[in-house]
Short mmCIF file of C-alpha atoms in Angstrom, two decimals:
data_model
loop_
_atom_site.label_atom_id
_atom_site.label_comp_id
_atom_site.label_asym_id
_atom_site.label_seq_id
_atom_site.Cartn_x
_atom_site.Cartn_y
_atom_site.Cartn_z
CA MET A 1 1.45 15.73 44.45
CA PRO A 2 4.54 17.83 43.66
CA VAL A 3 6.71 17.08 40.64
CA PHE A 4 10.47 17.63 40.90
CA GLU A 5 13.05 18.12 38.17
CA TYR A 6 16.27 16.36 39.10
CA LYS A 7 19.88 16.03 37.99
CA GLY A 8 22.08 13.25 39.26
CA VAL A 9 24.24 10.25 38.47
CA ASP A 10 23.27 6.61 38.08
CA SER A 11 25.05 3.52 39.44
CA LYS A 12 27.43 3.58 36.45
CA GLY A 13 28.45 7.18 37.12
CA LYS A 14 26.55 8.51 34.10
CA SER A 15 24.87 11.92 34.40
CA VAL A 16 21.08 11.74 34.22
CA LYS A 17 18.18 14.16 34.50
CA GLY A 18 14.39 13.94 34.46
CA LYS A 19 11.23 14.38 36.52
CA MET A 20 10.09 12.60 39.69
CA ASP A 21 6.96 13.02 41.80
CA GLY A 22 6.75 12.80 45.59
CA ASP A 23 4.88 14.31 48.53
CA ASN A 24 8.08 16.10 49.50
CA PRO A 25 11.75 16.30 48.42
CA LYS A 26 12.75 13.55 50.86
CA ILE A 27 10.32 11.04 49.31
CA ALA A 28 11.33 12.07 45.78
CA ARG A 29 15.01 11.50 46.66
CA ALA A 30 14.16 8.10 48.16
CA LYS A 31 12.35 7.09 44.95
CA LEU A 32 15.35 8.13 42.88
CA ARG A 33 17.79 6.18 45.07
CA LYS A 34 15.53 3.13 44.76
CA GLN A 35 16.03 3.40 40.97
CA GLY A 36 19.79 3.61 41.43
CA ILE A 37 19.93 7.35 40.81
CA PHE A 38 21.79 9.65 43.23
CA PRO A 39 20.32 13.17 42.89
CA THR A 40 22.66 16.16 42.96
CA GLU A 41 19.93 18.72 42.29
CA LEU A 42 16.19 18.60 42.99
CA ILE A 43 13.84 21.47 42.06
CA GLU A 44 10.07 21.48 42.61
CA LYS A 45 8.27 22.48 39.41
CA GLN A 46 4.58 21.54 39.28
CA THR A 47 1.99 19.43 41.06
CA LYS A 48 -0.19 16.46 40.29
CA GLU A 49 -3.56 15.51 41.73
CA SER A 50 -3.76 12.81 44.35
CA SER A 51 -5.62 10.71 41.77
CA GLY A 52 -2.42 10.51 39.75
CA SER A 53 -3.54 12.57 36.76
CA VAL A 54 -2.01 15.82 35.61
CA THR A 55 -3.81 18.74 37.27
CA SER A 56 -5.13 22.03 36.09
CA GLY A 57 -1.75 23.45 37.09
CA PHE A 58 -0.49 22.15 33.74
CA LYS A 59 -3.36 23.50 31.66
CA PHE A 60 -1.18 26.27 30.30
CA PHE A 61 0.59 23.55 28.30
CA LYS A 62 -0.90 22.94 24.88
CA ARG A 63 -3.37 20.06 24.84
CA VAL A 64 -2.39 16.59 23.72
CA LYS A 65 -3.40 16.13 20.08
CA ILE A 66 -4.23 12.80 18.48
CA THR A 67 -1.14 13.35 16.30
CA ASP A 68 1.03 13.38 19.43
CA VAL A 69 -0.55 10.13 20.61
CA ALA A 70 -0.03 8.54 17.18
CA ILE A 71 3.69 9.40 17.14
CA MET A 72 4.15 8.26 20.74
CA THR A 73 2.36 4.95 20.04
CA ARG A 74 4.54 4.26 16.99
CA GLN A 75 7.71 4.92 19.03
CA MET A 76 6.42 2.76 21.88
CA ALA A 77 5.61 -0.11 19.53
CA THR A 78 9.12 0.03 18.04
CA LEU A 79 10.78 -0.05 21.47
CA VAL A 80 8.62 -2.90 22.81
CA LYS A 81 9.15 -4.90 19.61
CA ALA A 82 12.91 -4.51 20.19
CA ASN A 83 12.42 -6.28 23.57
CA ILE A 84 13.23 -3.17 25.59
CA PRO A 85 11.65 -3.44 29.09
CA ILE A 86 8.42 -1.48 29.38
CA VAL A 87 9.71 0.93 32.08
CA GLU A 88 12.81 1.75 30.02
CA ALA A 89 10.65 2.21 26.93
CA LEU A 90 8.32 4.58 28.80
CA ASN A 91 11.32 6.50 30.13
CA ALA A 92 12.72 6.88 26.61
CA ILE A 93 9.32 8.04 25.33
CA ALA A 94 8.99 10.59 28.15
CA ASP A 95 12.39 12.04 27.22
CA GLN A 96 11.60 12.23 23.49
CA VAL A 97 8.05 13.59 23.58
CA GLU A 98 7.90 17.28 22.60
CA ASN A 99 4.42 18.05 23.98
CA GLU A 100 5.04 19.11 27.60
CA ARG A 101 1.69 17.86 28.87
CA LEU A 102 2.18 14.43 27.28
CA LYS A 103 5.75 14.36 28.63
CA LEU A 104 4.42 14.78 32.19
CA ILE A 105 1.73 12.17 31.60
CA MET A 106 4.22 9.62 30.24
CA THR A 107 6.55 10.30 33.18
CA ASP A 108 3.70 9.60 35.59
CA ILE A 109 2.68 6.45 33.67
CA LYS A 110 6.28 5.23 33.86
CA GLU A 111 6.26 5.73 37.64
CA GLN A 112 2.97 3.87 38.03
CA VAL A 113 4.20 0.92 35.96
CA ASN A 114 7.48 0.92 37.89
CA GLU A 115 5.47 0.70 41.12
CA GLY A 116 3.52 -2.36 39.92
CA SER A 117 0.57 -1.09 37.88
CA SER A 118 -0.14 -2.56 34.47
CA LEU A 119 0.30 -0.26 31.47
CA ALA A 120 -3.47 -0.35 30.83
CA GLN A 121 -4.23 0.69 34.42
CA ALA A 122 -1.77 3.59 34.19
CA LEU A 123 -3.19 4.74 30.85
CA GLY A 124 -6.71 4.50 32.32
CA LYS A 125 -5.98 7.45 34.63
CA TYR A 126 -5.85 9.72 31.57
CA PRO A 127 -9.14 9.13 29.70
CA GLU A 128 -8.91 12.61 28.17
CA VAL A 129 -5.79 11.46 26.28
CA PHE A 130 -6.20 7.70 25.84
CA SER A 131 -9.56 6.45 24.58
CA ASN A 132 -11.44 3.45 25.94
CA LEU A 133 -10.50 1.63 22.74
CA TYR A 134 -6.80 2.38 23.30
CA ILE A 135 -6.84 1.22 26.92
CA ASN A 136 -8.76 -1.99 26.21
CA MET A 137 -6.45 -2.86 23.33
CA VAL A 138 -3.39 -2.44 25.55
CA LYS A 139 -5.06 -4.50 28.29
CA ALA A 140 -5.79 -7.32 25.83
CA GLY A 141 -2.22 -7.14 24.49
CA GLU A 142 -0.73 -7.36 27.99
CA THR A 143 -2.95 -10.33 28.84
CA ALA A 144 -2.12 -12.21 25.62
CA GLY A 145 1.57 -11.27 25.64
CA THR A 146 1.24 -9.52 22.28
CA LEU A 147 1.71 -5.91 23.40
CA ASP A 148 4.17 -5.11 20.59
CA THR A 149 1.71 -6.29 17.91
CA VAL A 150 -1.18 -4.46 19.56
CA LEU A 151 0.79 -1.21 19.80
CA LEU A 152 1.74 -1.44 16.12
CA ARG A 153 -1.92 -1.95 15.20
CA LEU A 154 -2.92 0.95 17.47
CA ALA A 155 -0.29 3.15 15.82
CA GLU A 156 -1.67 2.32 12.36
CA PHE A 157 -5.25 2.91 13.55
CA THR A 158 -4.40 6.23 15.21
CA GLU A 159 -2.43 7.43 12.17
CA SER A 160 -5.37 6.49 9.95
CA SER A 161 -7.71 8.50 12.21
CA VAL A 162 -5.37 11.50 12.00
CA LYS A 163 -5.27 11.25 8.21
CA LEU A 164 -9.08 11.14 7.95
CA LYS A 165 -9.51 14.05 10.37
CA ASN A 166 -6.96 16.18 8.49
CA LYS A 167 -8.66 15.35 5.20
CA ILE A 168 -12.07 16.49 6.51
CA VAL A 169 -10.69 19.64 8.16
CA GLY A 170 -8.66 20.49 5.05
CA SER A 171 -11.67 20.09 2.78
CA MET A 172 -13.78 22.43 4.93
CA THR A 173 -11.18 25.17 5.40
CA TYR A 174 -11.66 26.92 2.05
CA PRO A 175 -15.49 26.95 2.15
CA LEU A 176 -15.45 28.29 5.72
CA VAL A 177 -13.01 31.05 4.78
CA MET A 178 -15.25 31.93 1.84
CA VAL A 179 -18.30 32.08 4.12
CA VAL A 180 -16.52 34.36 6.61
CA VAL A 181 -15.26 36.66 3.84
CA GLY A 182 -18.74 36.73 2.28
CA VAL A 183 -20.43 37.62 5.57
CA VAL A 184 -17.90 40.42 6.21
CA ILE A 185 -18.37 41.89 2.70
CA ILE A 186 -22.18 41.73 2.81
CA THR A 187 -22.29 43.17 6.35
CA GLY A 188 -19.98 46.00 5.23
CA LEU A 189 -22.30 46.79 2.31
CA PHE A 190 -25.36 46.89 4.58
CA VAL A 191 -23.70 48.95 7.34
CA PHE A 192 -21.54 51.42 5.38
CA VAL A 193 -22.51 51.55 1.70
CA ILE A 194 -26.32 51.24 1.67
CA PRO A 195 -26.92 54.11 4.20
CA LYS A 196 -25.00 56.57 1.98
CA ILE A 197 -26.91 55.48 -1.12
CA THR A 198 -30.19 55.68 0.81
CA GLN A 199 -29.68 59.41 1.42
CA ILE A 200 -29.36 59.97 -2.34
CA PHE A 201 -32.55 58.01 -2.98
CA ALA A 202 -34.39 60.03 -0.30
CA ASP A 203 -33.59 63.26 -2.17
CA MET A 204 -35.06 61.82 -5.38
CA GLU A 205 -38.58 61.82 -3.90
CA ARG A 206 -39.58 58.91 -6.13
CA SER A 207 -40.96 55.48 -5.36
CA LEU A 208 -38.22 52.86 -5.27
CA PRO A 209 -38.22 49.32 -6.72
CA LEU A 210 -39.31 46.58 -4.29
CA LEU A 211 -35.83 45.00 -4.24
CA THR A 212 -34.26 48.34 -3.28
CA VAL A 213 -36.83 48.89 -0.52
CA ILE A 214 -36.13 45.41 0.93
CA VAL A 215 -32.35 45.97 0.92
CA ILE A 216 -32.74 49.39 2.58
CA LYS A 217 -35.03 47.92 5.27
CA ILE A 218 -32.49 45.17 6.00
CA SER A 219 -29.71 47.77 6.21
CA ASP A 220 -31.75 49.97 8.59
CA THR A 221 -32.57 46.98 10.79
CA ILE A 222 -28.93 45.88 11.03
CA ARG A 223 -27.75 49.41 11.88
CA THR A 224 -30.49 50.58 14.25
CA GLN A 225 -31.62 47.30 15.80
CA TRP A 226 -28.36 45.33 15.73
CA TYR A 227 -29.01 44.11 19.27
CA LEU A 228 -32.21 42.40 18.08
CA VAL A 229 -30.33 40.79 15.19
CA ILE A 230 -27.59 39.51 17.51
CA GLY A 231 -30.20 38.46 20.08
CA GLY A 232 -32.13 36.60 17.39
CA PHE A 233 -29.05 34.71 16.24
CA ALA A 234 -28.15 33.95 19.88
CA PHE A 235 -31.68 32.66 20.55
CA VAL A 236 -31.63 30.44 17.46
CA PHE A 237 -28.16 29.14 18.40
CA TYR A 238 -29.17 28.46 22.02
CA THR A 239 -32.45 26.78 21.07
CA GLY A 240 -30.79 24.70 18.37
CA LYS A 241 -28.03 23.62 20.73
CA LYS A 242 -30.56 22.68 23.42
CA ILE A 243 -32.58 20.60 20.96
CA LEU A 244 -29.46 18.89 19.59
CA ASN A 245 -28.26 18.10 23.12
CA SER A 246 -31.43 16.11 23.79
CA GLU A 247 -31.42 12.44 22.78
CA LYS A 248 -34.56 12.84 20.68
CA GLY A 249 -33.14 15.92 18.95
CA LYS A 250 -29.86 14.17 18.16
CA GLN A 251 -31.69 11.20 16.66
CA LYS A 252 -33.87 13.39 14.42
CA PHE A 253 -31.01 15.64 13.31
CA ASP A 254 -28.70 12.70 12.53
CA ALA A 255 -31.53 10.97 10.65
CA LEU A 256 -31.93 14.13 8.51
CA ILE A 257 -28.18 14.26 7.91
CA LEU A 258 -28.18 10.67 6.62
CA LYS A 259 -30.99 11.55 4.17
CA ALA A 260 -29.22 14.67 2.88
CA PRO A 261 -27.87 14.40 -0.68
CA ILE A 262 -24.09 13.90 -0.92
CA PHE A 263 -23.43 14.76 2.74
CA GLY A 264 -25.62 11.90 3.97
CA LYS A 265 -23.70 9.41 1.86
CA LEU A 266 -20.38 10.81 3.11
CA VAL A 267 -21.43 10.61 6.78
CA ARG A 268 -22.58 7.01 6.29
CA MET A 269 -19.30 6.04 4.60
CA ILE A 270 -17.23 7.65 7.38
CA SER A 271 -19.32 5.83 10.02
CA VAL A 272 -18.91 2.46 8.25
CA SER A 273 -15.17 3.06 7.89
CA ARG A 274 -14.78 3.92 11.59
CA PHE A 275 -16.95 0.99 12.69
CA THR A 276 -15.14 -1.64 10.63
CA SER A 277 -11.60 -0.35 11.26
CA THR A 278 -12.19 0.00 15.01
CA LEU A 279 -13.85 -3.41 15.36
CA SER A 280 -11.10 -5.03 13.28
CA THR A 281 -8.43 -3.42 15.47
CA LEU A 282 -10.12 -4.57 18.69
CA LEU A 283 -10.64 -8.14 17.47
CA HIS A 284 -7.02 -8.27 16.29
CA GLY A 285 -5.96 -7.21 19.79
CA GLY A 286 -7.88 -10.09 21.35
CA VAL A 287 -10.84 -8.11 22.71
CA PRO A 288 -14.03 -10.28 22.81
CA LEU A 289 -16.76 -9.32 20.30
CA LEU A 290 -19.34 -8.19 22.89
CA GLN A 291 -16.82 -6.00 24.70
CA ALA A 292 -15.58 -4.69 21.35
CA MET A 293 -19.14 -3.71 20.36
CA ASP A 294 -19.47 -1.79 23.64
CA ILE A 295 -16.37 0.21 22.74
CA VAL A 296 -16.95 0.64 19.02
CA LYS A 297 -20.33 2.35 19.38
CA ASN A 298 -18.62 5.27 21.13
CA VAL A 299 -16.43 6.10 18.11
CA ILE A 300 -19.51 6.65 15.92
CA ASP A 301 -20.79 10.23 16.00
CA ASN A 302 -24.09 9.64 14.19
CA HIS A 303 -26.72 8.61 16.78
CA VAL A 304 -28.88 6.68 14.28
CA ILE A 305 -26.00 4.39 13.34
CA ARG A 306 -24.89 4.23 16.98
CA SER A 307 -28.37 3.04 17.99
CA ALA A 308 -28.17 0.35 15.30
CA LEU A 309 -24.88 -0.86 16.82
CA VAL A 310 -26.37 -0.89 20.34
CA LYS A 311 -29.26 -3.01 19.06
CA ALA A 312 -26.82 -5.28 17.20
CA ARG A 313 -24.84 -5.80 20.41
CA GLU A 314 -28.00 -6.87 22.24
CA ASN A 315 -28.88 -9.32 19.46
CA ILE A 316 -25.35 -10.77 19.45
CA GLN A 317 -25.66 -11.35 23.20
CA GLU A 318 -28.84 -13.31 22.48
CA GLY A 319 -26.99 -15.56 20.04
CA GLN A 320 -27.36 -13.86 16.65
CA SER A 321 -24.52 -13.22 14.22
CA LEU A 322 -23.07 -9.74 13.73
CA ALA A 323 -24.31 -9.34 10.15
CA ALA A 324 -27.99 -10.18 10.79
CA PRO A 325 -28.90 -7.24 13.10
CA LEU A 326 -26.81 -4.83 11.02
CA LYS A 327 -28.77 -5.86 7.93
CA GLU A 328 -32.10 -5.55 9.77
CA SER A 329 -31.26 -1.99 10.86
CA GLY A 330 -31.13 -0.82 7.24
CA GLU A 331 -28.34 1.62 8.12
CA PHE A 332 -25.49 -0.37 6.60
CA PRO A 333 -24.97 -0.89 2.85
CA ALA A 334 -25.87 -4.36 1.58
CA ILE A 335 -22.29 -5.00 0.41
CA VAL A 336 -21.02 -4.37 3.96
CA THR A 337 -23.41 -6.81 5.65
CA HIS A 338 -22.79 -9.37 2.89
CA MET A 339 -19.01 -9.21 3.38
CA ILE A 340 -19.40 -9.45 7.17
CA THR A 341 -21.58 -12.55 6.68
CA ILE A 342 -18.86 -14.16 4.56
CA GLY A 343 -16.22 -13.21 7.15
CA GLU A 344 -18.22 -14.83 9.95
CA LYS A 345 -18.83 -18.02 7.96
CA THR A 346 -15.17 -18.40 6.95
CA GLY A 347 -13.73 -17.40 10.33
CA GLU A 348 -12.03 -14.39 8.72
CA LEU A 349 -14.18 -11.63 10.24
CA GLU A 350 -11.22 -9.46 11.25
CA THR A 351 -9.68 -9.65 7.76
CA MET A 352 -13.02 -8.91 6.09
CA LEU A 353 -13.64 -5.91 8.35
CA ASN A 354 -10.20 -4.60 7.47
CA THR A 355 -10.96 -5.01 3.75
CA ILE A 356 -14.24 -3.09 4.13
CA SER A 357 -12.45 -0.34 6.06
CA ASP A 358 -9.76 0.07 3.38
CA ALA A 359 -12.37 0.20 0.60
CA TYR A 360 -14.47 2.81 2.40
CA ASP A 361 -11.41 4.88 3.36
CA ASN A 362 -10.57 5.18 -0.34
CA GLU A 363 -14.18 6.03 -1.18
CA VAL A 364 -14.28 8.68 1.56
CA ASP A 365 -11.08 10.25 0.16
CA THR A 366 -12.55 10.33 -3.35
CA THR A 367 -15.88 11.77 -2.17
CA ILE A 368 -14.24 14.48 -0.04
CA THR A 369 -12.01 15.51 -2.96
CA SER A 370 -15.01 15.67 -5.31
CA LEU A 371 -17.07 17.56 -2.73
CA THR A 372 -14.29 20.11 -2.23
CA GLN A 373 -14.03 20.67 -5.98
CA LEU A 374 -17.81 21.16 -6.11
CA LEU A 375 -18.06 23.45 -3.07
CA GLU A 376 -15.43 25.95 -4.22
CA PRO A 377 -17.28 27.15 -7.36
CA LEU A 378 -20.64 26.94 -5.54
CA MET A 379 -19.37 29.25 -2.79
CA ILE A 380 -18.07 31.71 -5.39
CA VAL A 381 -21.44 31.65 -7.20
CA PHE A 382 -23.33 32.12 -3.92
CA MET A 383 -21.17 35.07 -2.86
CA GLY A 384 -21.40 36.60 -6.32
CA ALA A 385 -25.19 36.23 -6.32
CA ALA A 386 -25.56 37.78 -2.84
CA VAL A 387 -23.35 40.76 -3.67
CA GLY A 388 -24.96 41.02 -7.12
CA ILE A 389 -28.46 41.32 -5.62
CA ILE A 390 -27.32 44.16 -3.36
CA VAL A 391 -25.58 45.95 -6.24
CA MET A 392 -28.68 45.49 -8.42
CA ALA A 393 -30.84 46.99 -5.68
CA ILE A 394 -28.57 50.05 -5.71
CA LEU A 395 -28.42 50.36 -9.50
CA LEU A 396 -32.13 49.93 -10.28
CA PRO A 397 -33.21 53.42 -9.04
CA ILE A 398 -30.16 55.02 -10.69
CA LEU A 399 -30.94 53.35 -14.02
CA ASP A 400 -34.57 54.36 -13.63
CA LEU A 401 -33.47 57.97 -13.05
CA ASN A 402 -31.23 57.89 -16.13
CA SER A 403 -34.05 56.57 -18.29
CA ILE A 404 -36.30 59.42 -17.14
CA ALA A 405 -33.57 61.97 -17.83
CA GLY A 406 -33.10 60.48 -21.30
CA GLN A 407 -36.76 61.03 -22.09
#
């Protein structure tokens, strides 16, 4: 469906501008007049799919980041809390949003709500932007008449997710840069430096140390059979990806990750934090526990812990408490299941989940900071060792030659 940019005046004579969709200019003008806007200029810009979602025609716009959604949600919560009608709030958001793709999406959502759809239904047409958790929270808020509270909670939850993601990405940036620099340096030594040194060694007509022979062989292989090296890496990558894409492969890999020193503990803490914060947010929004468990399992990346949550959901449906199946799975720390048990007994499950989430968020921050401080010197040592071995392989024959000359 085409999208038109318009300029016009409203019923009060005030100049207005914005975007409106319609099958043709006549329908778009009729929609505007229905809203009390008299268009003076109407220009067709882009199109939308018949399903109501933004089409591939807009894919040249930068994608909608979770940060954009967090800011938009905070603004929306503020407007709704101020008792501004939902359509007016959506219109204000659409005008303020900087991301062009999100601007078009919010304009379309405003139109859908104006035509009688609920906010949750309109958001549901954009699953690539709004998660199942987000949509269900809004739906529960609309049903209970607590949309402003739900949006505030969603804003806090989304901002917390952004903070955690940025923390993880930030902690991995330096090590990744070090790895890339290290690979470039080592490859340069093998491709450009070693071949020149090899020619000198060939003229010596002497047997070379084993380390030097190995380094020369690696250099020759990289230079003369680079296609096999690249093909080997591609094969390993393809095979690994295929295995990890299978359910059995995911389970085994994620189980190994959980058993890994330091990293396993970090992954478990992040999973517990996401589980408790998400479940707390859903319960606060009025989403029933069983439905909340259906949603919350999808925010957990580790398949071992996700399977434990699926099993827990089945047991809850059969009448068990939440804490019991989590404890039986062995995937959740004892303190977590103990606190959940207390929360269920006292009727303060949501509060207890929130407390667990805050505690684990702080622990994740501390662990990531410590891990970053540990990785930086380790990467330097690793790079130094790799380059040192190559340099030693070059120096050994030269030192051997000098010792002979000295005799």
